[in-house]
Amino acid sequence: MQKNTNAHLLILFATFLSGGSFIITQKLTGGISPYSITLLRFTISFLILLPFVFMKKEYRKNLLSTFKRAMIISFFYAAFFIGMFIALEYTTALNTGTIFTFVPLITAIFSIFAFGQKIALRKYFIYFIGIIGTSLVVFKGDIDMFFSLSLNKGDIIFFISIIFIALYSISAKYFYRKDDNILVLVFMTLVGGSIWMAMAIFILNIPLEWDKIDGKQFLYIGYLSIAATLITAYLYQKTNIVLGPKKVMAYTYLTPATIALLSFIFEFKLINIWMFIGILISSLITIVLLKGE
């Protein structure tokens, strides 16, 4: 019981960190290539973990046995970040915030094939209500804005990328072995992400341009590398093992709410009554999904 409670608290914390990444990522779009920035964030993340992993012999022994599985997990993880960066060059955080609410439903559908889990008909209704609740937060209760939403190139790219984050959550559970050390698995996932990005940059002949990063941008990348990649990767891996992908992804409904709260705290953007109602609905749906599993 205590283990489950701790896992819920950890994934809630990870949800706030993930919400912050949406705000930060939008500030970095339109400059350096998203492939280059993603490679940098993965590289910084695994270099921070490097001494902690290599100083223990038992950790070093598990590196090779973890490598193949970590490469699969990291492919989905890296693909989501790339899709998110590219999408935000063509669309808005408003649109991506709405599309992101489909992650729990997509994860649940994939869980049918990966783990043989079934979805009751009422669950589809609950997922739909969750999407409405989060949309209230994203569109600030403006119905006209909601109906004026039209899919553009960036929206389609982001919809594809959320399929990858759902597959990342599924694979993090599916490829975990009882004798795995979570720290080693996360480290190798970050190494794998760096390898995938380095291969993409080499094949596509994309310049790194890290010399163009100024002080403020480096702080943003620092947040993405440490908080939104290293810490969240560890928390998602740890909680996926305890709670399973469907429960972990249920917290996705809280992402727009965390973005709204963080924007209020750090950028003084007000939360109106409709947004507050949306936050309550999103929170209620998250609780219903968690209790229903």
PDB file of C-alpha atoms in Angstrom:
ATOM      1  CA  MET A   1       0.000   0.000   0.000  1.00  0.00           C
ATOM      2  CA  GLN A   2       2.780   2.416   0.968  1.00  0.00           C
ATOM      3  CA  LYS A   3       4.644   1.482  -2.215  1.00  0.00           C
ATOM      4  CA  ASN A   4       1.614   2.378  -4.356  1.00  0.00           C
ATOM      5  CA  THR A   5       1.056   5.656  -2.496  1.00  0.00           C
ATOM      6  CA  ASN A   6       4.677   6.673  -3.033  1.00  0.00           C
ATOM      7  CA  ALA A   7       4.393   5.791  -6.728  1.00  0.00           C
ATOM      8  CA  HIS A   8       1.332   8.035  -7.106  1.00  0.00           C
ATOM      9  CA  LEU A   9       3.141  10.937  -5.427  1.00  0.00           C
ATOM     10  CA  LEU A  10       6.173  10.424  -7.660  1.00  0.00           C
ATOM     11  CA  ILE A  11       4.162  10.373 -10.892  1.00  0.00           C
ATOM     12  CA  LEU A  12       2.264  13.484  -9.765  1.00  0.00           C
ATOM     13  CA  PHE A  13       5.607  15.240  -9.308  1.00  0.00           C
ATOM     14  CA  ALA A  14       6.728  13.977 -12.730  1.00  0.00           C
ATOM     15  CA  THR A  15       3.512  15.372 -14.250  1.00  0.00           C
ATOM     16  CA  PHE A  16       4.392  18.854 -12.992  1.00  0.00           C
ATOM     17  CA  LEU A  17       7.913  18.539 -14.393  1.00  0.00           C
ATOM     18  CA  SER A  18       6.463  17.384 -17.715  1.00  0.00           C
ATOM     19  CA  GLY A  19       4.023  20.305 -17.725  1.00  0.00           C
ATOM     20  CA  GLY A  20       6.931  22.693 -17.306  1.00  0.00           C
ATOM     21  CA  SER A  21       8.636  21.150 -20.344  1.00  0.00           C
ATOM     22  CA  PHE A  22       5.781  22.291 -22.610  1.00  0.00           C
ATOM     23  CA  ILE A  23       6.349  25.895 -21.526  1.00  0.00           C
ATOM     24  CA  ILE A  24      10.125  25.648 -21.884  1.00  0.00           C
ATOM     25  CA  THR A  25      10.078  23.796 -25.208  1.00  0.00           C
ATOM     26  CA  GLN A  26       7.997  26.533 -26.855  1.00  0.00           C
ATOM     27  CA  LYS A  27      10.646  29.069 -25.814  1.00  0.00           C
ATOM     28  CA  LEU A  28      13.342  27.051 -27.639  1.00  0.00           C
ATOM     29  CA  THR A  29      11.532  26.403 -30.925  1.00  0.00           C
ATOM     30  CA  GLY A  30      12.464  28.171 -34.152  1.00  0.00           C
ATOM     31  CA  GLY A  31      16.212  28.371 -33.470  1.00  0.00           C
ATOM     32  CA  ILE A  32      18.557  25.408 -33.274  1.00  0.00           C
ATOM     33  CA  SER A  33      17.449  22.114 -34.855  1.00  0.00           C
ATOM     34  CA  PRO A  34      15.198  20.025 -32.552  1.00  0.00           C
ATOM     35  CA  TYR A  35      17.431  17.020 -33.300  1.00  0.00           C
ATOM     36  CA  SER A  36      20.450  18.920 -32.009  1.00  0.00           C
ATOM     37  CA  ILE A  37      18.681  20.134 -28.853  1.00  0.00           C
ATOM     38  CA  THR A  38      17.327  16.640 -28.136  1.00  0.00           C
ATOM     39  CA  LEU A  39      20.799  15.122 -28.545  1.00  0.00           C
ATOM     40  CA  LEU A  40      22.183  17.724 -26.133  1.00  0.00           C
ATOM     41  CA  ARG A  41      19.514  17.092 -23.482  1.00  0.00           C
ATOM     42  CA  PHE A  42      20.040  13.310 -23.646  1.00  0.00           C
ATOM     43  CA  THR A  43      23.825  13.719 -23.534  1.00  0.00           C
ATOM     44  CA  ILE A  44      23.726  16.042 -20.508  1.00  0.00           C
ATOM     45  CA  SER A  45      21.333  13.644 -18.750  1.00  0.00           C
ATOM     46  CA  PHE A  46      23.385  10.467 -19.157  1.00  0.00           C
ATOM     47  CA  LEU A  47      26.675  12.273 -18.359  1.00  0.00           C
ATOM     48  CA  ILE A  48      25.198  13.321 -15.006  1.00  0.00           C
ATOM     49  CA  LEU A  49      24.306   9.685 -14.263  1.00  0.00           C
ATOM     50  CA  LEU A  50      27.581   8.286 -15.622  1.00  0.00           C
ATOM     51  CA  PRO A  51      29.700   8.449 -12.409  1.00  0.00           C
ATOM     52  CA  PHE A  52      26.871   6.996 -10.275  1.00  0.00           C
ATOM     53  CA  VAL A  53      26.538   3.994 -12.599  1.00  0.00           C
ATOM     54  CA  PHE A  54      30.211   3.278 -13.243  1.00  0.00           C
ATOM     55  CA  MET A  55      31.346   3.513  -9.635  1.00  0.00           C
ATOM     56  CA  LYS A  56      29.443   0.293  -8.760  1.00  0.00           C
ATOM     57  CA  LYS A  57      30.555  -3.038 -10.191  1.00  0.00           C
ATOM     58  CA  GLU A  58      27.051  -4.542  -9.972  1.00  0.00           C
ATOM     59  CA  TYR A  59      25.743  -1.681 -12.112  1.00  0.00           C
ATOM     60  CA  ARG A  60      28.499  -2.038 -14.704  1.00  0.00           C
ATOM     61  CA  LYS A  61      27.771  -5.769 -15.047  1.00  0.00           C
ATOM     62  CA  ASN A  62      24.186  -5.039 -16.087  1.00  0.00           C
ATOM     63  CA  LEU A  63      24.974  -2.515 -18.823  1.00  0.00           C
ATOM     64  CA  LEU A  64      25.278  -4.924 -21.759  1.00  0.00           C
ATOM     65  CA  SER A  65      22.278  -7.059 -20.773  1.00  0.00           C
ATOM     66  CA  THR A  66      20.141  -3.903 -20.581  1.00  0.00           C
ATOM     67  CA  PHE A  67      21.389  -2.288 -23.791  1.00  0.00           C
ATOM     68  CA  LYS A  68      19.094  -3.938 -26.383  1.00  0.00           C
ATOM     69  CA  ARG A  69      15.908  -3.370 -24.389  1.00  0.00           C
ATOM     70  CA  ALA A  70      16.937   0.189 -23.531  1.00  0.00           C
ATOM     71  CA  MET A  71      17.488   0.962 -27.229  1.00  0.00           C
ATOM     72  CA  ILE A  72      13.858   0.040 -27.972  1.00  0.00           C
ATOM     73  CA  ILE A  73      12.518   2.063 -25.022  1.00  0.00           C
ATOM     74  CA  SER A  74      14.716   5.057 -25.899  1.00  0.00           C
ATOM     75  CA  PHE A  75      13.604   5.039 -29.542  1.00  0.00           C
ATOM     76  CA  PHE A  76      10.003   5.808 -28.534  1.00  0.00           C
ATOM     77  CA  TYR A  77      11.157   8.318 -25.891  1.00  0.00           C
ATOM     78  CA  ALA A  78      13.417  10.216 -28.307  1.00  0.00           C
ATOM     79  CA  ALA A  79      10.821  10.118 -31.101  1.00  0.00           C
ATOM     80  CA  PHE A  80       8.269  11.830 -28.839  1.00  0.00           C
ATOM     81  CA  PHE A  81      10.647  14.694 -27.992  1.00  0.00           C
ATOM     82  CA  ILE A  82      11.536  15.203 -31.652  1.00  0.00           C
ATOM     83  CA  GLY A  83       7.879  15.206 -32.646  1.00  0.00           C
ATOM     84  CA  MET A  84       7.055  17.692 -29.898  1.00  0.00           C
ATOM     85  CA  PHE A  85       9.801  20.112 -30.984  1.00  0.00           C
ATOM     86  CA  ILE A  86       8.931  19.912 -34.689  1.00  0.00           C
ATOM     87  CA  ALA A  87       5.186  20.207 -34.010  1.00  0.00           C
ATOM     88  CA  LEU A  88       5.604  23.396 -31.960  1.00  0.00           C
ATOM     89  CA  GLU A  89       7.291  25.053 -34.950  1.00  0.00           C
ATOM     90  CA  TYR A  90       3.993  24.779 -36.855  1.00  0.00           C
ATOM     91  CA  THR A  91       1.324  24.827 -34.155  1.00  0.00           C
ATOM     92  CA  THR A  92       0.662  26.281 -30.705  1.00  0.00           C
ATOM     93  CA  ALA A  93       1.000  24.949 -27.177  1.00  0.00           C
ATOM     94  CA  LEU A  94      -2.797  25.339 -27.030  1.00  0.00           C
ATOM     95  CA  ASN A  95      -3.325  22.765 -29.784  1.00  0.00           C
ATOM     96  CA  THR A  96      -0.681  20.358 -28.476  1.00  0.00           C
ATOM     97  CA  GLY A  97      -2.143  20.576 -24.982  1.00  0.00           C
ATOM     98  CA  THR A  98      -5.500  19.410 -26.361  1.00  0.00           C
ATOM     99  CA  ILE A  99      -4.048  16.600 -28.479  1.00  0.00           C
ATOM    100  CA  PHE A 100      -1.956  15.385 -25.521  1.00  0.00           C
ATOM    101  CA  THR A 101      -5.159  14.413 -23.700  1.00  0.00           C
ATOM    102  CA  PHE A 102      -5.559  11.446 -26.085  1.00  0.00           C
ATOM    103  CA  VAL A 103      -2.505   9.729 -24.528  1.00  0.00           C
ATOM    104  CA  PRO A 104      -4.415   7.783 -21.811  1.00  0.00           C
ATOM    105  CA  LEU A 105      -6.878   6.397 -24.370  1.00  0.00           C
ATOM    106  CA  ILE A 106      -4.113   5.418 -26.816  1.00  0.00           C
ATOM    107  CA  THR A 107      -2.132   3.799 -23.979  1.00  0.00           C
ATOM    108  CA  ALA A 108      -5.186   1.833 -22.872  1.00  0.00           C
ATOM    109  CA  ILE A 109      -5.746   0.568 -26.429  1.00  0.00           C
ATOM    110  CA  PHE A 110      -2.096  -0.504 -26.764  1.00  0.00           C
ATOM    111  CA  SER A 111      -2.341  -2.254 -23.381  1.00  0.00           C
ATOM    112  CA  ILE A 112      -4.961  -4.574 -24.896  1.00  0.00           C
ATOM    113  CA  PHE A 113      -2.349  -5.942 -27.308  1.00  0.00           C
ATOM    114  CA  ALA A 114       0.698  -5.760 -25.013  1.00  0.00           C
ATOM    115  CA  PHE A 115      -0.779  -7.077 -21.754  1.00  0.00           C
ATOM    116  CA  GLY A 116      -4.163  -8.508 -22.728  1.00  0.00           C
ATOM    117  CA  GLN A 117      -5.987  -5.852 -20.696  1.00  0.00           C
ATOM    118  CA  LYS A 118      -9.580  -5.119 -21.717  1.00  0.00           C
ATOM    119  CA  ILE A 119     -11.375  -1.766 -21.718  1.00  0.00           C
ATOM    120  CA  ALA A 120     -14.991  -1.637 -20.499  1.00  0.00           C
ATOM    121  CA  LEU A 121     -17.391   0.464 -22.601  1.00  0.00           C
ATOM    122  CA  ARG A 122     -17.887   2.942 -19.748  1.00  0.00           C
ATOM    123  CA  LYS A 123     -14.118   3.583 -19.757  1.00  0.00           C
ATOM    124  CA  TYR A 124     -14.341   5.070 -23.247  1.00  0.00           C
ATOM    125  CA  PHE A 125     -16.950   7.509 -21.913  1.00  0.00           C
ATOM    126  CA  ILE A 126     -14.662   8.397 -18.993  1.00  0.00           C
ATOM    127  CA  TYR A 127     -11.754   9.052 -21.382  1.00  0.00           C
ATOM    128  CA  PHE A 128     -14.029  11.314 -23.449  1.00  0.00           C
ATOM    129  CA  ILE A 129     -15.093  13.315 -20.369  1.00  0.00           C
ATOM    130  CA  GLY A 130     -11.412  13.656 -19.445  1.00  0.00           C
ATOM    131  CA  ILE A 131     -10.664  15.149 -22.868  1.00  0.00           C
ATOM    132  CA  ILE A 132     -13.498  17.670 -22.394  1.00  0.00           C
ATOM    133  CA  GLY A 133     -12.221  18.616 -18.932  1.00  0.00           C
ATOM    134  CA  THR A 134      -8.668  19.222 -20.100  1.00  0.00           C
ATOM    135  CA  SER A 135      -9.955  21.133 -23.142  1.00  0.00           C
ATOM    136  CA  LEU A 136     -11.717  23.547 -20.783  1.00  0.00           C
ATOM    137  CA  VAL A 137      -8.334  24.279 -19.210  1.00  0.00           C
ATOM    138  CA  VAL A 138      -6.489  24.568 -22.528  1.00  0.00           C
ATOM    139  CA  PHE A 139      -9.092  26.829 -24.180  1.00  0.00           C
ATOM    140  CA  LYS A 140      -9.822  28.786 -20.974  1.00  0.00           C
ATOM    141  CA  GLY A 141     -13.544  28.031 -21.295  1.00  0.00           C
ATOM    142  CA  ASP A 142     -13.780  29.757 -24.695  1.00  0.00           C
ATOM    143  CA  ILE A 143     -16.235  27.572 -26.652  1.00  0.00           C
ATOM    144  CA  ASP A 144     -15.674  29.513 -29.885  1.00  0.00           C
ATOM    145  CA  MET A 145     -11.941  28.860 -29.630  1.00  0.00           C
ATOM    146  CA  PHE A 146     -12.612  25.166 -29.100  1.00  0.00           C
ATOM    147  CA  PHE A 147     -14.822  24.868 -32.204  1.00  0.00           C
ATOM    148  CA  SER A 148     -12.428  26.967 -34.286  1.00  0.00           C
ATOM    149  CA  LEU A 149      -9.664  24.400 -33.668  1.00  0.00           C
ATOM    150  CA  SER A 150      -8.521  23.034 -37.013  1.00  0.00           C
ATOM    151  CA  LEU A 151      -5.768  20.512 -37.505  1.00  0.00           C
ATOM    152  CA  ASN A 152      -2.609  21.796 -39.192  1.00  0.00           C
ATOM    153  CA  LYS A 153       0.706  20.183 -40.097  1.00  0.00           C
ATOM    154  CA  GLY A 154       2.050  20.623 -36.548  1.00  0.00           C
ATOM    155  CA  ASP A 155      -1.044  19.039 -34.992  1.00  0.00           C
ATOM    156  CA  ILE A 156      -0.710  15.936 -37.166  1.00  0.00           C
ATOM    157  CA  ILE A 157       2.996  15.650 -36.291  1.00  0.00           C
ATOM    158  CA  PHE A 158       2.207  15.958 -32.579  1.00  0.00           C
ATOM    159  CA  PHE A 159      -0.576  13.383 -32.780  1.00  0.00           C
ATOM    160  CA  ILE A 160       1.958  10.934 -34.217  1.00  0.00           C
ATOM    161  CA  SER A 161       4.417  11.853 -31.440  1.00  0.00           C
ATOM    162  CA  ILE A 162       1.912  11.086 -28.653  1.00  0.00           C
ATOM    163  CA  ILE A 163       1.615   7.583 -30.096  1.00  0.00           C
ATOM    164  CA  PHE A 164       5.342   7.285 -29.382  1.00  0.00           C
ATOM    165  CA  ILE A 165       4.989   8.468 -25.760  1.00  0.00           C
ATOM    166  CA  ALA A 166       2.236   5.869 -25.263  1.00  0.00           C
ATOM    167  CA  LEU A 167       4.519   3.195 -26.740  1.00  0.00           C
ATOM    168  CA  TYR A 168       7.333   4.438 -24.486  1.00  0.00           C
ATOM    169  CA  SER A 169       5.158   3.873 -21.423  1.00  0.00           C
ATOM    170  CA  ILE A 170       4.117   0.423 -22.668  1.00  0.00           C
ATOM    171  CA  SER A 171       7.692  -0.618 -23.507  1.00  0.00           C
ATOM    172  CA  ALA A 172       9.045   0.662 -20.157  1.00  0.00           C
ATOM    173  CA  LYS A 173       6.769  -1.878 -18.450  1.00  0.00           C
ATOM    174  CA  TYR A 174       6.998  -4.620 -21.089  1.00  0.00           C
ATOM    175  CA  PHE A 175      10.801  -4.794 -21.304  1.00  0.00           C
ATOM    176  CA  TYR A 176      11.450  -4.498 -17.567  1.00  0.00           C
ATOM    177  CA  ARG A 177      12.948  -7.582 -15.924  1.00  0.00           C
ATOM    178  CA  LYS A 178      12.819  -8.387 -12.208  1.00  0.00           C
ATOM    179  CA  ASP A 179      16.606  -8.408 -11.938  1.00  0.00           C
ATOM    180  CA  ASP A 180      16.942  -4.980 -13.636  1.00  0.00           C
ATOM    181  CA  ASN A 181      18.313  -2.053 -11.710  1.00  0.00           C
ATOM    182  CA  ILE A 182      16.151   0.982 -12.488  1.00  0.00           C
ATOM    183  CA  LEU A 183      19.083   3.404 -12.403  1.00  0.00           C
ATOM    184  CA  VAL A 184      20.984   1.302 -14.965  1.00  0.00           C
ATOM    185  CA  LEU A 185      17.904   0.936 -17.181  1.00  0.00           C
ATOM    186  CA  VAL A 186      17.284   4.701 -17.129  1.00  0.00           C
ATOM    187  CA  PHE A 187      20.979   5.386 -17.818  1.00  0.00           C
ATOM    188  CA  MET A 188      20.998   3.056 -20.811  1.00  0.00           C
ATOM    189  CA  THR A 189      17.713   4.554 -22.053  1.00  0.00           C
ATOM    190  CA  LEU A 190      19.339   8.003 -22.029  1.00  0.00           C
ATOM    191  CA  VAL A 191      22.444   6.603 -23.744  1.00  0.00           C
ATOM    192  CA  GLY A 192      20.150   4.969 -26.306  1.00  0.00           C
ATOM    193  CA  GLY A 193      18.353   8.270 -26.872  1.00  0.00           C
ATOM    194  CA  SER A 194      21.717   9.939 -27.534  1.00  0.00           C
ATOM    195  CA  ILE A 195      22.653   7.203 -30.020  1.00  0.00           C
ATOM    196  CA  TRP A 196      19.362   7.535 -31.914  1.00  0.00           C
ATOM    197  CA  MET A 197      19.743  11.319 -32.081  1.00  0.00           C
ATOM    198  CA  ALA A 198      23.387  11.137 -33.162  1.00  0.00           C
ATOM    199  CA  MET A 199      22.427   8.696 -35.944  1.00  0.00           C
ATOM    200  CA  ALA A 200      19.598  10.969 -37.120  1.00  0.00           C
ATOM    201  CA  ILE A 201      21.873  14.034 -37.159  1.00  0.00           C
ATOM    202  CA  PHE A 202      24.541  12.142 -39.095  1.00  0.00           C
ATOM    203  CA  ILE A 203      22.113  10.687 -41.657  1.00  0.00           C
ATOM    204  CA  LEU A 204      20.240  13.975 -42.166  1.00  0.00           C
ATOM    205  CA  ASN A 205      23.476  16.005 -42.073  1.00  0.00           C
ATOM    206  CA  ILE A 206      22.138  18.433 -39.447  1.00  0.00           C
ATOM    207  CA  PRO A 207      24.604  20.921 -37.877  1.00  0.00           C
ATOM    208  CA  LEU A 208      24.825  20.913 -34.072  1.00  0.00           C
ATOM    209  CA  GLU A 209      25.122  24.717 -33.655  1.00  0.00           C
ATOM    210  CA  TRP A 210      25.570  24.372 -29.886  1.00  0.00           C
ATOM    211  CA  ASP A 211      27.789  27.466 -30.006  1.00  0.00           C
ATOM    212  CA  LYS A 212      24.664  29.548 -30.716  1.00  0.00           C
ATOM    213  CA  ILE A 213      23.112  28.698 -27.344  1.00  0.00           C
ATOM    214  CA  ASP A 214      23.100  31.763 -25.074  1.00  0.00           C
ATOM    215  CA  GLY A 215      22.912  31.850 -21.271  1.00  0.00           C
ATOM    216  CA  LYS A 216      19.115  31.926 -21.029  1.00  0.00           C
ATOM    217  CA  GLN A 217      18.677  29.121 -23.566  1.00  0.00           C
ATOM    218  CA  PHE A 218      21.231  27.009 -21.710  1.00  0.00           C
ATOM    219  CA  LEU A 219      19.111  27.351 -18.543  1.00  0.00           C
ATOM    220  CA  TYR A 220      16.088  26.159 -20.520  1.00  0.00           C
ATOM    221  CA  ILE A 221      18.057  23.204 -21.876  1.00  0.00           C
ATOM    222  CA  GLY A 222      19.297  22.512 -18.345  1.00  0.00           C
ATOM    223  CA  TYR A 223      15.681  22.219 -17.184  1.00  0.00           C
ATOM    224  CA  LEU A 224      14.773  19.942 -20.103  1.00  0.00           C
ATOM    225  CA  SER A 225      17.877  17.787 -19.531  1.00  0.00           C
ATOM    226  CA  ILE A 226      17.701  17.374 -15.759  1.00  0.00           C
ATOM    227  CA  ALA A 227      14.074  17.908 -14.731  1.00  0.00           C
ATOM    228  CA  ALA A 228      12.133  16.941 -17.862  1.00  0.00           C
ATOM    229  CA  THR A 229      14.394  14.114 -19.068  1.00  0.00           C
ATOM    230  CA  LEU A 230      16.637  12.627 -16.364  1.00  0.00           C
ATOM    231  CA  ILE A 231      14.266  12.901 -13.384  1.00  0.00           C
ATOM    232  CA  THR A 232      11.046  12.166 -15.296  1.00  0.00           C
ATOM    233  CA  ALA A 233      12.628   9.185 -17.111  1.00  0.00           C
ATOM    234  CA  TYR A 234      13.563   7.717 -13.725  1.00  0.00           C
ATOM    235  CA  LEU A 235      10.137   8.452 -12.210  1.00  0.00           C
ATOM    236  CA  TYR A 236       8.197   7.102 -15.210  1.00  0.00           C
ATOM    237  CA  GLN A 237      10.272   3.919 -15.253  1.00  0.00           C
ATOM    238  CA  LYS A 238       9.912   3.407 -11.504  1.00  0.00           C
ATOM    239  CA  THR A 239       6.164   4.098 -11.389  1.00  0.00           C
ATOM    240  CA  ASN A 240       5.414   2.124 -14.575  1.00  0.00           C
ATOM    241  CA  ILE A 241       6.739  -0.979 -12.836  1.00  0.00           C
ATOM    242  CA  VAL A 242       4.544  -0.448  -9.761  1.00  0.00           C
ATOM    243  CA  LEU A 243       1.358   1.044 -11.247  1.00  0.00           C
ATOM    244  CA  GLY A 244       1.418  -0.016 -14.912  1.00  0.00           C
ATOM    245  CA  PRO A 245       1.174   2.160 -18.048  1.00  0.00           C
ATOM    246  CA  LYS A 246      -2.586   2.841 -17.917  1.00  0.00           C
ATOM    247  CA  LYS A 247      -2.456   4.296 -14.410  1.00  0.00           C
ATOM    248  CA  VAL A 248       0.684   6.305 -15.135  1.00  0.00           C
ATOM    249  CA  MET A 249      -0.771   7.744 -18.347  1.00  0.00           C
ATOM    250  CA  ALA A 250      -4.035   8.601 -16.553  1.00  0.00           C
ATOM    251  CA  TYR A 251      -2.090  11.458 -14.967  1.00  0.00           C
ATOM    252  CA  THR A 252      -1.747  12.943 -18.466  1.00  0.00           C
ATOM    253  CA  TYR A 253      -5.180  14.495 -17.945  1.00  0.00           C
ATOM    254  CA  LEU A 254      -3.576  16.723 -15.320  1.00  0.00           C
ATOM    255  CA  THR A 255      -0.927  18.071 -17.741  1.00  0.00           C
ATOM    256  CA  PRO A 256      -2.955  21.095 -18.976  1.00  0.00           C
ATOM    257  CA  ALA A 257      -3.823  21.870 -15.352  1.00  0.00           C
ATOM    258  CA  THR A 258      -0.148  21.774 -14.340  1.00  0.00           C
ATOM    259  CA  ILE A 259       0.742  24.027 -17.292  1.00  0.00           C
ATOM    260  CA  ALA A 260      -1.966  26.498 -16.205  1.00  0.00           C
ATOM    261  CA  LEU A 261      -0.797  26.426 -12.565  1.00  0.00           C
ATOM    262  CA  LEU A 262       2.879  26.829 -13.497  1.00  0.00           C
ATOM    263  CA  SER A 263       2.006  29.689 -15.883  1.00  0.00           C
ATOM    264  CA  PHE A 264       0.086  31.360 -13.046  1.00  0.00           C
ATOM    265  CA  ILE A 265       2.980  30.962 -10.573  1.00  0.00           C
ATOM    266  CA  PHE A 266       5.892  31.895 -12.836  1.00  0.00           C
ATOM    267  CA  GLU A 267       4.330  34.012 -15.596  1.00  0.00           C
ATOM    268  CA  PHE A 268       1.366  35.501 -13.653  1.00  0.00           C
ATOM    269  CA  LYS A 269      -1.203  34.226 -16.179  1.00  0.00           C
ATOM    270  CA  LEU A 270      -4.643  34.212 -14.567  1.00  0.00           C
ATOM    271  CA  ILE A 271      -6.871  31.138 -14.187  1.00  0.00           C
ATOM    272  CA  ASN A 272     -10.539  31.910 -14.893  1.00  0.00           C
ATOM    273  CA  ILE A 273     -13.563  30.065 -13.542  1.00  0.00           C
ATOM    274  CA  TRP A 274     -13.900  27.804 -16.605  1.00  0.00           C
ATOM    275  CA  MET A 275     -10.273  26.765 -16.351  1.00  0.00           C
ATOM    276  CA  PHE A 276     -10.796  26.033 -12.648  1.00  0.00           C
ATOM    277  CA  ILE A 277     -13.840  23.869 -13.509  1.00  0.00           C
ATOM    278  CA  GLY A 278     -11.731  22.091 -16.142  1.00  0.00           C
ATOM    279  CA  ILE A 279      -9.010  21.413 -13.565  1.00  0.00           C
ATOM    280  CA  LEU A 280     -11.602  19.908 -11.204  1.00  0.00           C
ATOM    281  CA  ILE A 281     -13.038  17.686 -13.972  1.00  0.00           C
ATOM    282  CA  SER A 282      -9.556  16.562 -15.050  1.00  0.00           C
ATOM    283  CA  SER A 283      -8.626  15.749 -11.458  1.00  0.00           C
ATOM    284  CA  LEU A 284     -11.879  13.843 -10.892  1.00  0.00           C
ATOM    285  CA  ILE A 285     -11.456  11.806 -14.103  1.00  0.00           C
ATOM    286  CA  THR A 286      -7.867  10.963 -13.122  1.00  0.00           C
ATOM    287  CA  ILE A 287      -9.074   9.698  -9.722  1.00  0.00           C
ATOM    288  CA  VAL A 288     -11.903   7.673 -11.355  1.00  0.00           C
ATOM    289  CA  LEU A 289      -9.477   6.019 -13.779  1.00  0.00           C
ATOM    290  CA  LEU A 290      -6.989   5.242 -11.012  1.00  0.00           C
ATOM    291  CA  LYS A 291      -9.655   3.714  -8.756  1.00  0.00           C
ATOM    292  CA  GLY A 292     -11.204   1.806 -11.648  1.00  0.00           C
ATOM    293  CA  GLU A 293      -8.015  -0.097 -12.501  1.00  0.00           C
TER     294      GLU A 293
END
